[in-house]
GROMACS .gro file of C-alpha atoms in nm:
model
  266
    1UNK     CA    1   1.678   0.158   1.303
    2UNK     CA    2   1.373   0.310   1.473
    3UNK     CA    3   1.258   0.252   1.826
    4UNK     CA    4   1.451   0.272   2.153
    5UNK     CA    5   1.822   0.231   2.101
    6UNK     CA    6   1.986  -0.070   2.268
    7UNK     CA    7   2.320  -0.044   2.442
    8UNK     CA    8   2.636  -0.024   2.229
    9UNK     CA    9   2.730  -0.384   2.302
   10UNK     CA   10   2.390  -0.510   2.187
   11UNK     CA   11   2.413  -0.287   1.878
   12UNK     CA   12   2.726  -0.464   1.759
   13UNK     CA   13   2.534  -0.790   1.735
   14UNK     CA   14   2.199  -0.655   1.620
   15UNK     CA   15   2.356  -0.444   1.345
   16UNK     CA   16   2.631  -0.695   1.256
   17UNK     CA   17   2.528  -0.710   0.890
   18UNK     CA   18   2.531  -0.332   0.858
   19UNK     CA   19   2.863  -0.320   1.041
   20UNK     CA   20   3.011  -0.577   0.806
   21UNK     CA   21   2.890  -0.381   0.504
   22UNK     CA   22   3.044  -0.061   0.642
   23UNK     CA   23   3.377  -0.234   0.700
   24UNK     CA   24   3.388  -0.371   0.346
   25UNK     CA   25   3.285  -0.035   0.201
   26UNK     CA   26   3.565   0.131   0.397
   27UNK     CA   27   3.824  -0.111   0.261
   28UNK     CA   28   3.692  -0.090  -0.097
   29UNK     CA   29   3.698   0.290  -0.093
   30UNK     CA   30   4.047   0.296   0.055
   31UNK     CA   31   4.192   0.071  -0.213
   32UNK     CA   32   3.969   0.180  -0.502
   33UNK     CA   33   4.167   0.173  -0.825
   34UNK     CA   34   4.453  -0.018  -0.667
   35UNK     CA   35   4.582  -0.317  -0.861
   36UNK     CA   36   4.685  -0.512  -0.550
   37UNK     CA   37   4.413  -0.401  -0.307
   38UNK     CA   38   4.459  -0.522   0.051
   39UNK     CA   39   4.820  -0.613  -0.022
   40UNK     CA   40   4.899  -0.247   0.045
   41UNK     CA   41   4.807  -0.313   0.407
   42UNK     CA   42   5.115  -0.537   0.419
   43UNK     CA   43   5.353  -0.320   0.214
   44UNK     CA   44   5.369  -0.036   0.467
   45UNK     CA   45   5.425  -0.266   0.769
   46UNK     CA   46   5.699  -0.448   0.578
   47UNK     CA   47   5.877  -0.118   0.522
   48UNK     CA   48   5.847  -0.040   0.893
   49UNK     CA   49   5.982  -0.384   0.980
   50UNK     CA   50   6.282  -0.326   0.753
   51UNK     CA   51   6.355   0.012   0.912
   52UNK     CA   52   6.309  -0.110   1.271
   53UNK     CA   53   6.522  -0.418   1.200
   54UNK     CA   54   6.810  -0.205   1.077
   55UNK     CA   55   6.783   0.035   1.371
   56UNK     CA   56   6.725  -0.207   1.657
   57UNK     CA   57   6.893  -0.526   1.534
   58UNK     CA   58   7.199  -0.392   1.354
   59UNK     CA   59   7.258  -0.043   1.494
   60UNK     CA   60   7.145  -0.089   1.856
   61UNK     CA   61   7.210  -0.467   1.859
   62UNK     CA   62   6.881  -0.551   2.034
   63UNK     CA   63   6.823  -0.923   2.085
   64UNK     CA   64   6.483  -1.094   2.109
   65UNK     CA   65   6.480  -1.381   2.357
   66UNK     CA   66   6.256  -1.644   2.194
   67UNK     CA   67   6.300  -2.021   2.157
   68UNK     CA   68   6.492  -2.132   1.849
   69UNK     CA   69   6.686  -1.924   1.604
   70UNK     CA   70   6.398  -1.707   1.485
   71UNK     CA   71   6.509  -1.407   1.276
   72UNK     CA   72   6.458  -1.065   1.433
   73UNK     CA   73   6.214  -0.946   1.159
   74UNK     CA   74   5.979  -1.240   1.226
   75UNK     CA   75   5.973  -1.179   1.601
   76UNK     CA   76   5.923  -0.809   1.535
   77UNK     CA   77   5.637  -0.873   1.291
   78UNK     CA   78   5.439  -1.070   1.550
   79UNK     CA   79   5.445  -0.764   1.771
   80UNK     CA   80   5.419  -0.493   1.506
   81UNK     CA   81   5.120  -0.625   1.309
   82UNK     CA   82   4.889  -0.642   1.615
   83UNK     CA   83   5.014  -0.302   1.726
   84UNK     CA   84   4.934  -0.146   1.387
   85UNK     CA   85   4.583  -0.287   1.410
   86UNK     CA   86   4.538  -0.124   1.751
   87UNK     CA   87   4.705   0.201   1.651
   88UNK     CA   88   4.500   0.259   1.336
   89UNK     CA   89   4.180   0.141   1.499
   90UNK     CA   90   4.212   0.377   1.796
   91UNK     CA   91   4.329   0.674   1.592
   92UNK     CA   92   4.040   0.649   1.345
   93UNK     CA   93   3.785   0.563   1.614
   94UNK     CA   94   3.872   0.884   1.798
   95UNK     CA   95   3.742   1.103   1.515
   96UNK     CA   96   3.472   0.865   1.386
   97UNK     CA   97   3.175   1.046   1.545
   98UNK     CA   98   3.284   1.391   1.432
   99UNK     CA   99   3.372   1.265   1.084
  100UNK     CA  100   3.038   1.085   1.061
  101UNK     CA  101   2.831   1.370   1.199
  102UNK     CA  102   2.609   1.387   0.892
  103UNK     CA  103   2.523   1.018   0.919
  104UNK     CA  104   2.434   1.060   1.286
  105UNK     CA  105   2.216   1.368   1.231
  106UNK     CA  106   2.041   1.280   0.905
  107UNK     CA  107   2.039   0.901   0.904
  108UNK     CA  108   2.020   0.834   1.279
  109UNK     CA  109   2.327   0.610   1.268
  110UNK     CA  110   2.408   0.465   1.606
  111UNK     CA  111   2.737   0.604   1.737
  112UNK     CA  112   2.873   0.271   1.857
  113UNK     CA  113   2.859   0.128   1.506
  114UNK     CA  114   3.042   0.424   1.354
  115UNK     CA  115   3.326   0.386   1.605
  116UNK     CA  116   3.350   0.006   1.576
  117UNK     CA  117   3.369   0.020   1.195
  118UNK     CA  118   3.726   0.161   1.164
  119UNK     CA  119   3.842  -0.067   1.444
  120UNK     CA  120   3.721  -0.376   1.258
  121UNK     CA  121   3.854  -0.247   0.924
  122UNK     CA  122   4.201  -0.213   1.080
  123UNK     CA  123   4.164  -0.556   1.238
  124UNK     CA  124   4.079  -0.711   0.901
  125UNK     CA  125   4.395  -0.564   0.752
  126UNK     CA  126   4.586  -0.712   1.046
  127UNK     CA  127   4.439  -1.055   0.967
  128UNK     CA  128   4.562  -1.024   0.608
  129UNK     CA  129   4.911  -0.926   0.725
  130UNK     CA  130   4.933  -1.209   0.981
  131UNK     CA  131   4.805  -1.462   0.728
  132UNK     CA  132   5.080  -1.366   0.485
  133UNK     CA  133   5.330  -1.386   0.771
  134UNK     CA  134   5.215  -1.740   0.860
  135UNK     CA  135   5.248  -1.849   0.497
  136UNK     CA  136   5.594  -1.690   0.469
  137UNK     CA  137   5.741  -1.838   0.787
  138UNK     CA  138   5.806  -2.193   0.652
  139UNK     CA  139   5.949  -2.041   0.333
  140UNK     CA  140   6.196  -1.850   0.551
  141UNK     CA  141   6.294  -2.162   0.742
  142UNK     CA  142   6.095  -2.080   1.056
  143UNK     CA  143   5.898  -2.365   1.209
  144UNK     CA  144   5.522  -2.316   1.187
  145UNK     CA  145   5.364  -2.432   1.511
  146UNK     CA  146   5.014  -2.573   1.533
  147UNK     CA  147   4.944  -2.343   1.828
  148UNK     CA  148   4.936  -2.050   1.584
  149UNK     CA  149   4.574  -2.149   1.520
  150UNK     CA  150   4.493  -2.024   1.871
  151UNK     CA  151   4.594  -1.668   1.785
  152UNK     CA  152   4.225  -1.587   1.758
  153UNK     CA  153   4.226  -1.570   2.141
  154UNK     CA  154   4.458  -1.268   2.181
  155UNK     CA  155   4.301  -1.124   1.866
  156UNK     CA  156   3.955  -1.131   2.027
  157UNK     CA  157   4.089  -0.964   2.343
  158UNK     CA  158   4.261  -0.702   2.128
  159UNK     CA  159   3.933  -0.624   1.950
  160UNK     CA  160   3.751  -0.578   2.282
  161UNK     CA  161   4.023  -0.347   2.410
  162UNK     CA  162   4.038  -0.139   2.092
  163UNK     CA  163   3.661  -0.096   2.060
  164UNK     CA  164   3.630  -0.006   2.429
  165UNK     CA  165   3.906   0.253   2.411
  166UNK     CA  166   3.763   0.375   2.079
  167UNK     CA  167   3.422   0.435   2.236
  168UNK     CA  168   3.581   0.635   2.518
  169UNK     CA  169   3.804   0.841   2.289
  170UNK     CA  170   3.526   0.895   2.035
  171UNK     CA  171   3.299   1.045   2.302
  172UNK     CA  172   3.580   1.257   2.447
  173UNK     CA  173   3.657   1.396   2.101
  174UNK     CA  174   3.297   1.510   2.063
  175UNK     CA  175   3.335   1.727   2.374
  176UNK     CA  176   3.707   1.813   2.348
  177UNK     CA  177   3.833   1.847   1.992
  178UNK     CA  178   4.198   1.837   2.103
  179UNK     CA  179   4.155   1.469   2.194
  180UNK     CA  180   4.276   1.348   1.854
  181UNK     CA  181   4.608   1.534   1.893
  182UNK     CA  182   4.658   1.395   2.243
  183UNK     CA  183   4.587   1.045   2.114
  184UNK     CA  184   4.855   1.075   1.845
  185UNK     CA  185   5.116   1.167   2.106
  186UNK     CA  186   4.993   0.901   2.350
  187UNK     CA  187   5.014   0.628   2.085
  188UNK     CA  188   5.377   0.718   2.016
  189UNK     CA  189   5.460   0.669   2.384
  190UNK     CA  190   5.246   0.355   2.407
  191UNK     CA  191   5.446   0.197   2.124
  192UNK     CA  192   5.765   0.196   2.330
  193UNK     CA  193   5.584   0.087   2.647
  194UNK     CA  194   5.467  -0.225   2.463
  195UNK     CA  195   5.703  -0.520   2.390
  196UNK     CA  196   5.718  -0.471   2.014
  197UNK     CA  197   6.083  -0.402   1.934
  198UNK     CA  198   6.179  -0.610   2.239
  199UNK     CA  199   6.030  -0.900   2.435
  200UNK     CA  200   5.917  -0.871   2.794
  201UNK     CA  201   6.191  -1.099   2.926
  202UNK     CA  202   6.462  -0.882   2.771
  203UNK     CA  203   6.343  -0.569   2.951
  204UNK     CA  204   6.515  -0.477   3.281
  205UNK     CA  205   6.356  -0.672   3.562
  206UNK     CA  206   6.272  -0.354   3.754
  207UNK     CA  207   6.060  -0.240   3.456
  208UNK     CA  208   5.884  -0.567   3.377
  209UNK     CA  209   5.620  -0.525   3.648
  210UNK     CA  210   5.544  -0.174   3.522
  211UNK     CA  211   5.518  -0.296   3.162
  212UNK     CA  212   5.271  -0.564   3.268
  213UNK     CA  213   5.024  -0.292   3.365
  214UNK     CA  214   4.988  -0.230   2.992
  215UNK     CA  215   4.711  -0.470   2.872
  216UNK     CA  216   4.869  -0.485   2.526
  217UNK     CA  217   5.176  -0.644   2.680
  218UNK     CA  218   4.998  -0.971   2.757
  219UNK     CA  219   4.820  -0.969   2.421
  220UNK     CA  220   5.138  -0.934   2.214
  221UNK     CA  221   5.337  -1.174   2.431
  222UNK     CA  222   5.067  -1.440   2.377
  223UNK     CA  223   5.067  -1.376   2.001
  224UNK     CA  224   5.442  -1.444   2.000
  225UNK     CA  225   5.423  -1.745   2.231
  226UNK     CA  226   5.156  -1.912   2.017
  227UNK     CA  227   5.333  -1.838   1.690
  228UNK     CA  228   5.699  -1.882   1.784
  229UNK     CA  229   5.695  -2.099   2.095
  230UNK     CA  230   5.784  -2.034   2.454
  231UNK     CA  231   5.581  -2.018   2.775
  232UNK     CA  232   5.247  -1.842   2.760
  233UNK     CA  233   5.234  -1.555   3.012
  234UNK     CA  234   4.910  -1.667   3.175
  235UNK     CA  235   4.908  -1.396   3.441
  236UNK     CA  236   4.975  -1.115   3.195
  237UNK     CA  237   4.712  -1.244   2.953
  238UNK     CA  238   4.456  -1.282   3.233
  239UNK     CA  239   4.510  -0.916   3.320
  240UNK     CA  240   4.474  -0.824   2.951
  241UNK     CA  241   4.137  -1.002   2.941
  242UNK     CA  242   4.012  -0.834   3.259
  243UNK     CA  243   4.135  -0.489   3.155
  244UNK     CA  244   3.987  -0.523   2.805
  245UNK     CA  245   3.644  -0.624   2.936
  246UNK     CA  246   3.646  -0.342   3.192
  247UNK     CA  247   3.735  -0.090   2.921
  248UNK     CA  248   3.473  -0.233   2.685
  249UNK     CA  249   3.195  -0.212   2.944
  250UNK     CA  250   3.314   0.129   3.062
  251UNK     CA  251   3.323   0.260   2.707
  252UNK     CA  252   2.974   0.125   2.641
  253UNK     CA  253   2.834   0.299   2.948
  254UNK     CA  254   3.008   0.625   2.859
  255UNK     CA  255   2.871   0.614   2.505
  256UNK     CA  256   2.520   0.535   2.628
  257UNK     CA  257   2.519   0.833   2.864
  258UNK     CA  258   2.643   1.071   2.595
  259UNK     CA  259   2.415   0.940   2.319
  260UNK     CA  260   2.147   1.206   2.363
  261UNK     CA  261   2.397   1.489   2.321
  262UNK     CA  262   2.617   1.352   2.045
  263UNK     CA  263   2.391   1.448   1.753
  264UNK     CA  264   2.382   1.809   1.874
  265UNK     CA  265   2.759   1.836   1.918
  266UNK     CA  266   2.906   1.668   1.612
   0.00000   0.00000   0.00000
């Protein structure tokens, strides 16, 4: 890894084999000694789905407006699993540079790779969870639509958004160590500003335009439309794509400008 450093976007491709090895090492170390391995990445979300279903479906009597008689937990899962991938990815990306300070100083690891690694590890766990969900849907009497194969489209946009935000937050945390605490609080608010425990068309009309500013709104709505049916929110998803690319490019530029100082500050 000698020579002039390329931009963070180019690094992701040039160091893809190293990045893949880091992701797999992260997952192996996390589940070392576990008898079920990655299945634990599904167990915790299932518990959250059970709790949220009781609270929002039975206690608060929230109704999801989707085609067909799809059970509340299934509709919830198609919003919660992508959210958990984003949440974990951003939270861990925020502290990745500080946590990996030794690797940056002694091994000249490129910062963009260290931040992208936890994002992709969280995304891989999301893929496992969604795969199990797809397999389980027919067993639960829910029609499996062929359009579910297109879920790689919102997934790709989600990855761009999460890496871009991760680059920005990772750099900010190097300079301002309170960033991680702010991110935790912001993610809690972001959860309720994203159509996870509700669908966009069940929100009050006066709030729908405000919710559409959130790029995750279009991503999750497209996940649900592809998996469960219903119209695809083209406008919302187009904004998600634009916003994600802007954040990705902006994060790359921010990381490039801070690169020279990062090793001295972590």
